[in-house]
Amino acid sequence: MLSRRSRERTKELIKHGLILLVLFSAFFPLYIMVVISFKDNDQFVRNPWWFDSIGTWKWENWSFAWDTVKIYIANSIVTSVAATAFCLLFATLTSYVIAKHKVPGRGVVYYGLIALMFLPGTAATLMTLFTLLKDMHLLNSLWPLIILGATGGQALCVFILRQFIEEIPNELFESAQLDGASSWQQIMHIVLPMSGAILGTLAILQFIGNWNNLMLPLIVMRDDVMLTVPVGLMRLEGEYVKEWGQLMAGYTISSIPMVILFIFTMRLFIRGLTAGAIKG
């Protein structure tokens, strides 16, 4: 009995030790980033690991970083929110039609969308994409980020949503049709409420993907005020000398929206990931 308890206790200690190790490896870089953000280069070289006395903190690093990155954060929020909203809107409509309507050619449309998941990404179509956007006079605008961000995630969203909507009992839709509900009303009152968890998960994934997009804004944007966070943070890097305090302050400020998103959507994300398994 004692040996069994001892083994179980050892397993628990190992499990919790691994969890603490993972947490440490995840949060230690954030801690270092915040520490360096309050230092100048001399302080950083002398002591990069710990905070100096409060009186020596370089608050001007944060002021400079905020003045630099606030427009980039605003651009990223606008493009990411808009692209995510349009992506989920069209993906929901497409998935509903494919899953619940016997439309001729729906299988071709579905598998055609799935095939898009295997096509090369932006880097492989860079020149063609740039030429197309130039001919459409969309360079140096936020619209390419919204349009391409919305269309780029369609295949994955349709692939997941279609399977989820197919699991919704047909009796619910038949009852709604008998009551005179239109297709739009069925989507609003049946599909969306029952797919809330998976839609939330897809929204988080799409938002993060659009927020972290580097390649597209790098080739599309020309004016500094049109840049998003990943590209705009490069502006904090000096041409010859890097001011590490200002750079880390900019990184810290730019990471705040993602931290807030994680805090308020963590449970929704986990619930969405487990929704399919629970439905059985």
CSV table of C-alpha atoms in Angstrom, one decimal:
chain,number,residue,atom,x,y,z
A,1,MET,CA,0.0,0.0,0.0
A,2,LEU,CA,2.7,2.4,1.0
A,3,SER,CA,4.8,1.7,-2.1
A,4,ARG,CA,1.7,2.2,-4.3
A,5,ARG,CA,1.0,5.6,-2.6
A,6,SER,CA,4.7,6.4,-3.0
A,7,ARG,CA,4.6,5.7,-6.7
A,8,GLU,CA,1.4,7.8,-7.2
A,9,ARG,CA,3.0,10.6,-5.2
A,10,THR,CA,6.1,10.4,-7.4
A,11,LYS,CA,4.1,10.5,-10.5
A,12,GLU,CA,2.2,13.6,-9.3
A,13,LEU,CA,5.5,15.3,-8.4
A,14,ILE,CA,6.9,14.6,-11.8
A,15,LYS,CA,3.7,15.8,-13.5
A,16,HIS,CA,3.6,19.0,-11.6
A,17,GLY,CA,7.4,19.5,-12.0
A,18,LEU,CA,6.9,19.3,-15.8
A,19,ILE,CA,4.0,21.7,-15.7
A,20,LEU,CA,6.1,24.2,-13.7
A,21,LEU,CA,9.0,23.7,-16.2
A,22,VAL,CA,6.7,24.5,-19.1
A,23,LEU,CA,5.2,27.5,-17.4
A,24,PHE,CA,8.7,28.8,-16.5
A,25,SER,CA,9.9,28.4,-20.1
A,26,ALA,CA,6.8,30.3,-21.3
A,27,PHE,CA,6.9,33.2,-18.9
A,28,PHE,CA,10.6,33.7,-18.4
A,29,PRO,CA,11.0,35.4,-21.8
A,30,LEU,CA,8.1,37.7,-20.9
A,31,TYR,CA,9.8,38.6,-17.6
A,32,ILE,CA,13.1,39.4,-19.3
A,33,MET,CA,11.3,41.5,-21.9
A,34,VAL,CA,9.7,43.6,-19.2
A,35,VAL,CA,12.9,43.9,-17.2
A,36,ILE,CA,14.9,45.1,-20.2
A,37,SER,CA,12.2,47.6,-21.2
A,38,PHE,CA,13.1,49.7,-18.1
A,39,LYS,CA,16.8,49.9,-18.9
A,40,ASP,CA,19.1,51.8,-21.2
A,41,ASN,CA,21.8,50.0,-23.1
A,42,ASP,CA,24.4,50.4,-20.3
A,43,GLN,CA,22.1,49.1,-17.7
A,44,PHE,CA,21.1,46.2,-19.9
A,45,VAL,CA,24.8,45.2,-20.4
A,46,ARG,CA,25.5,45.4,-16.6
A,47,ASN,CA,22.4,43.6,-15.4
A,48,PRO,CA,20.0,42.1,-17.9
A,49,TRP,CA,18.3,39.6,-15.5
A,50,TRP,CA,16.9,41.8,-12.7
A,51,PHE,CA,15.1,45.1,-12.1
A,52,ASP,CA,17.3,48.0,-11.1
A,53,SER,CA,16.1,50.4,-8.4
A,54,ILE,CA,12.8,52.1,-9.3
A,55,GLY,CA,14.5,55.5,-9.4
A,56,THR,CA,16.7,54.4,-12.4
A,57,TRP,CA,13.8,53.0,-14.5
A,58,LYS,CA,13.7,54.5,-18.0
A,59,TRP,CA,10.1,55.4,-18.4
A,60,GLU,CA,10.9,57.3,-21.5
A,61,ASN,CA,11.4,53.9,-23.2
A,62,TRP,CA,7.7,53.2,-22.8
A,63,SER,CA,6.7,56.7,-23.9
A,64,PHE,CA,8.8,56.5,-27.0
A,65,ALA,CA,7.6,52.9,-27.7
A,66,TRP,CA,3.9,53.9,-27.3
A,67,ASP,CA,4.2,56.9,-29.6
A,68,THR,CA,5.7,54.6,-32.2
A,69,VAL,CA,3.5,51.5,-32.0
A,70,LYS,CA,0.1,52.9,-31.2
A,71,ILE,CA,-0.8,53.4,-34.8
A,72,TYR,CA,0.5,49.9,-35.7
A,73,ILE,CA,-1.7,48.4,-32.9
A,74,ALA,CA,-4.7,50.2,-34.2
A,75,ASN,CA,-4.1,49.0,-37.8
A,76,SER,CA,-3.6,45.4,-36.6
A,77,ILE,CA,-6.8,45.5,-34.5
A,78,VAL,CA,-8.9,46.9,-37.4
A,79,THR,CA,-7.5,44.5,-40.0
A,80,SER,CA,-7.6,41.4,-37.7
A,81,VAL,CA,-11.2,42.0,-36.5
A,82,ALA,CA,-12.5,42.8,-39.9
A,83,ALA,CA,-10.8,39.9,-41.6
A,84,THR,CA,-12.0,37.5,-38.9
A,85,ALA,CA,-15.6,38.7,-39.0
A,86,PHE,CA,-15.8,38.4,-42.8
A,87,CYS,CA,-14.1,35.0,-42.8
A,88,LEU,CA,-16.5,33.5,-40.3
A,89,LEU,CA,-19.5,35.1,-41.9
A,90,PHE,CA,-18.8,33.6,-45.3
A,91,ALA,CA,-17.5,30.3,-43.9
A,92,THR,CA,-20.7,29.9,-41.9
A,93,LEU,CA,-23.0,30.6,-44.9
A,94,THR,CA,-20.9,28.2,-47.1
A,95,SER,CA,-20.8,25.4,-44.5
A,96,TYR,CA,-24.6,25.7,-43.9
A,97,VAL,CA,-25.4,25.3,-47.6
A,98,ILE,CA,-23.0,22.4,-48.1
A,99,ALA,CA,-24.1,20.6,-44.9
A,100,LYS,CA,-27.9,21.1,-45.0
A,101,HIS,CA,-28.9,21.8,-48.6
A,102,LYS,CA,-28.8,19.4,-51.5
A,103,VAL,CA,-27.3,21.8,-53.9
A,104,PRO,CA,-25.9,20.4,-57.2
A,105,GLY,CA,-22.2,20.4,-57.2
A,106,ARG,CA,-21.8,21.0,-53.4
A,107,GLY,CA,-19.3,18.1,-53.2
A,108,VAL,CA,-17.2,19.7,-55.9
A,109,VAL,CA,-17.3,23.1,-54.1
A,110,TYR,CA,-16.4,21.5,-50.8
A,111,TYR,CA,-13.5,19.4,-52.0
A,112,GLY,CA,-12.3,22.3,-54.1
A,113,LEU,CA,-12.1,24.4,-50.9
A,114,ILE,CA,-10.2,21.6,-49.2
A,115,ALA,CA,-7.8,21.4,-52.0
A,116,LEU,CA,-6.9,25.1,-51.4
A,117,MET,CA,-5.5,24.1,-48.0
A,118,PHE,CA,-2.7,22.3,-49.9
A,119,LEU,CA,-1.7,25.2,-52.2
A,120,PRO,CA,1.5,27.1,-51.4
A,121,GLY,CA,1.2,30.2,-49.2
A,122,THR,CA,1.9,33.9,-49.8
A,123,ALA,CA,5.6,33.4,-50.2
A,124,ALA,CA,5.2,31.2,-53.3
A,125,THR,CA,2.7,33.5,-55.0
A,126,LEU,CA,4.4,36.8,-54.0
A,127,MET,CA,5.1,38.3,-57.4
A,128,THR,CA,1.7,37.4,-58.8
A,129,LEU,CA,-0.1,38.7,-55.7
A,130,PHE,CA,1.8,42.0,-55.8
A,131,THR,CA,1.1,42.5,-59.5
A,132,LEU,CA,-2.6,41.8,-58.9
A,133,LEU,CA,-2.9,44.2,-56.0
A,134,LYS,CA,-1.0,46.9,-58.0
A,135,ASP,CA,-3.3,46.5,-61.0
A,136,MET,CA,-6.3,46.8,-58.6
A,137,HIS,CA,-4.8,49.9,-57.0
A,138,LEU,CA,-4.9,48.3,-53.6
A,139,LEU,CA,-1.3,48.9,-52.5
A,140,ASN,CA,-0.7,50.9,-49.4
A,141,SER,CA,-4.2,50.2,-48.1
A,142,LEU,CA,-5.6,48.1,-45.3
A,143,TRP,CA,-8.1,46.5,-47.6
A,144,PRO,CA,-5.7,43.8,-49.0
A,145,LEU,CA,-5.0,42.7,-45.4
A,146,ILE,CA,-8.8,42.4,-44.7
A,147,ILE,CA,-9.7,40.8,-48.0
A,148,LEU,CA,-6.8,38.3,-48.1
A,149,GLY,CA,-7.1,37.7,-44.4
A,150,ALA,CA,-10.7,36.8,-44.8
A,151,THR,CA,-10.3,34.6,-47.8
A,152,GLY,CA,-7.1,32.9,-46.6
A,153,GLY,CA,-8.8,31.2,-43.7
A,154,GLN,CA,-12.0,30.1,-45.6
A,155,ALA,CA,-10.8,26.5,-46.4
A,156,LEU,CA,-10.0,25.6,-42.8
A,157,CYS,CA,-13.1,27.2,-41.4
A,158,VAL,CA,-15.4,25.6,-43.9
A,159,PHE,CA,-13.7,22.2,-43.3
A,160,ILE,CA,-14.4,22.4,-39.6
A,161,LEU,CA,-17.8,24.1,-39.6
A,162,ARG,CA,-19.3,21.8,-42.2
A,163,GLN,CA,-18.6,18.8,-40.1
A,164,PHE,CA,-20.0,20.5,-37.0
A,165,ILE,CA,-23.2,21.7,-38.7
A,166,GLU,CA,-23.8,18.2,-40.2
A,167,GLU,CA,-24.0,16.9,-36.6
A,168,ILE,CA,-27.0,19.3,-35.8
A,169,PRO,CA,-30.2,17.2,-36.0
A,170,ASN,CA,-32.1,17.7,-39.2
A,171,GLU,CA,-35.4,17.7,-37.2
A,172,LEU,CA,-34.5,21.1,-35.8
A,173,PHE,CA,-34.3,22.6,-39.3
A,174,GLU,CA,-37.4,20.8,-40.5
A,175,SER,CA,-39.4,22.2,-37.5
A,176,ALA,CA,-38.1,25.7,-38.3
A,177,GLN,CA,-39.2,25.3,-41.9
A,178,LEU,CA,-42.7,24.2,-40.8
A,179,ASP,CA,-42.8,27.4,-38.8
A,180,GLY,CA,-41.9,29.4,-41.8
A,181,ALA,CA,-38.3,30.2,-40.9
A,182,SER,CA,-36.1,31.3,-43.8
A,183,SER,CA,-32.6,29.9,-44.3
A,184,TRP,CA,-31.2,33.1,-42.8
A,185,GLN,CA,-33.4,32.7,-39.7
A,186,GLN,CA,-32.3,29.0,-39.4
A,187,ILE,CA,-28.7,30.2,-39.4
A,188,MET,CA,-29.3,32.9,-36.8
A,189,HIS,CA,-31.5,30.8,-34.4
A,190,ILE,CA,-30.1,27.3,-34.9
A,191,VAL,CA,-26.7,27.2,-36.4
A,192,LEU,CA,-25.1,30.1,-34.6
A,193,PRO,CA,-26.3,29.3,-31.0
A,194,MET,CA,-25.3,25.6,-31.4
A,195,SER,CA,-21.9,26.4,-33.0
A,196,GLY,CA,-20.9,29.1,-30.6
A,197,ALA,CA,-18.0,27.3,-29.1
A,198,ILE,CA,-16.4,26.2,-32.3
A,199,LEU,CA,-17.0,29.6,-33.9
A,200,GLY,CA,-15.3,31.2,-31.0
A,201,THR,CA,-12.3,28.9,-31.4
A,202,LEU,CA,-12.0,29.6,-35.1
A,203,ALA,CA,-12.3,33.3,-34.4
A,204,ILE,CA,-9.4,33.2,-32.0
A,205,LEU,CA,-7.3,31.2,-34.5
A,206,GLN,CA,-8.1,33.6,-37.3
A,207,PHE,CA,-7.5,36.7,-35.3
A,208,ILE,CA,-4.1,35.5,-34.1
A,209,GLY,CA,-3.1,34.4,-37.7
A,210,ASN,CA,-4.1,37.8,-39.1
A,211,TRP,CA,-2.4,39.7,-36.2
A,212,ASN,CA,0.9,37.8,-36.8
A,213,ASN,CA,0.8,38.3,-40.6
A,214,LEU,CA,4.2,39.6,-41.6
A,215,MET,CA,4.8,38.9,-45.3
A,216,LEU,CA,1.7,40.6,-46.7
A,217,PRO,CA,1.9,44.0,-45.0
A,218,LEU,CA,5.6,44.0,-45.7
A,219,ILE,CA,5.1,44.0,-49.5
A,220,VAL,CA,1.8,45.9,-49.6
A,221,MET,CA,2.4,48.9,-47.3
A,222,ARG,CA,4.5,51.9,-48.2
A,223,ASP,CA,3.6,54.6,-45.7
A,224,ASP,CA,4.7,54.2,-42.1
A,225,VAL,CA,1.2,55.0,-40.7
A,226,MET,CA,-0.3,52.0,-42.6
A,227,LEU,CA,2.0,49.4,-41.1
A,228,THR,CA,0.8,46.6,-38.7
A,229,VAL,CA,2.5,45.5,-35.5
A,230,PRO,CA,4.8,42.8,-36.9
A,231,VAL,CA,6.3,45.1,-39.5
A,232,GLY,CA,6.0,48.3,-37.4
A,233,LEU,CA,8.1,46.8,-34.7
A,234,MET,CA,11.0,46.8,-37.1
A,235,ARG,CA,10.9,50.6,-36.9
A,236,LEU,CA,12.1,50.4,-33.3
A,237,GLU,CA,15.3,48.8,-34.4
A,238,GLY,CA,18.0,51.4,-35.0
A,239,GLU,CA,20.0,51.3,-38.2
A,240,TYR,CA,23.4,51.0,-36.4
A,241,VAL,CA,22.7,50.8,-32.7
A,242,LYS,CA,19.7,49.0,-31.1
A,243,GLU,CA,18.1,50.7,-28.1
A,244,TRP,CA,17.1,47.5,-26.4
A,245,GLY,CA,15.0,49.2,-23.7
A,246,GLN,CA,12.8,50.9,-26.4
A,247,LEU,CA,12.6,47.8,-28.4
A,248,MET,CA,11.5,45.6,-25.5
A,249,ALA,CA,9.0,48.3,-24.4
A,250,GLY,CA,7.5,48.2,-27.9
A,251,TYR,CA,7.3,44.4,-27.8
A,252,THR,CA,5.7,44.5,-24.4
A,253,ILE,CA,3.0,47.1,-25.4
A,254,SER,CA,2.3,45.2,-28.6
A,255,SER,CA,1.8,41.9,-26.8
A,256,ILE,CA,-0.8,43.4,-24.4
A,257,PRO,CA,-3.8,42.8,-26.8
A,258,MET,CA,-2.8,39.2,-27.3
A,259,VAL,CA,-2.5,38.7,-23.5
A,260,ILE,CA,-5.9,40.2,-23.0
A,261,LEU,CA,-7.4,38.0,-25.7
A,262,PHE,CA,-5.9,34.9,-24.1
A,263,ILE,CA,-7.2,35.8,-20.6
A,264,PHE,CA,-10.7,36.4,-21.7
A,265,THR,CA,-11.1,33.7,-24.3
A,266,MET,CA,-9.1,30.8,-22.8
A,267,ARG,CA,-12.1,28.9,-21.6
A,268,LEU,CA,-14.0,29.5,-24.9
A,269,PHE,CA,-11.0,28.2,-26.8
A,270,ILE,CA,-10.8,25.0,-24.7
A,271,ARG,CA,-14.5,24.5,-24.9
A,272,GLY,CA,-14.4,24.8,-28.7
A,273,LEU,CA,-11.5,22.3,-29.0
A,274,THR,CA,-13.4,19.7,-26.9
A,275,ALA,CA,-16.9,20.3,-28.5
A,276,GLY,CA,-16.4,17.8,-31.3
A,277,ALA,CA,-15.2,15.1,-28.9
A,278,ILE,CA,-18.1,15.7,-26.5
A,279,LYS,CA,-20.7,15.5,-29.2
A,280,GLY,CA,-19.5,11.9,-30.1
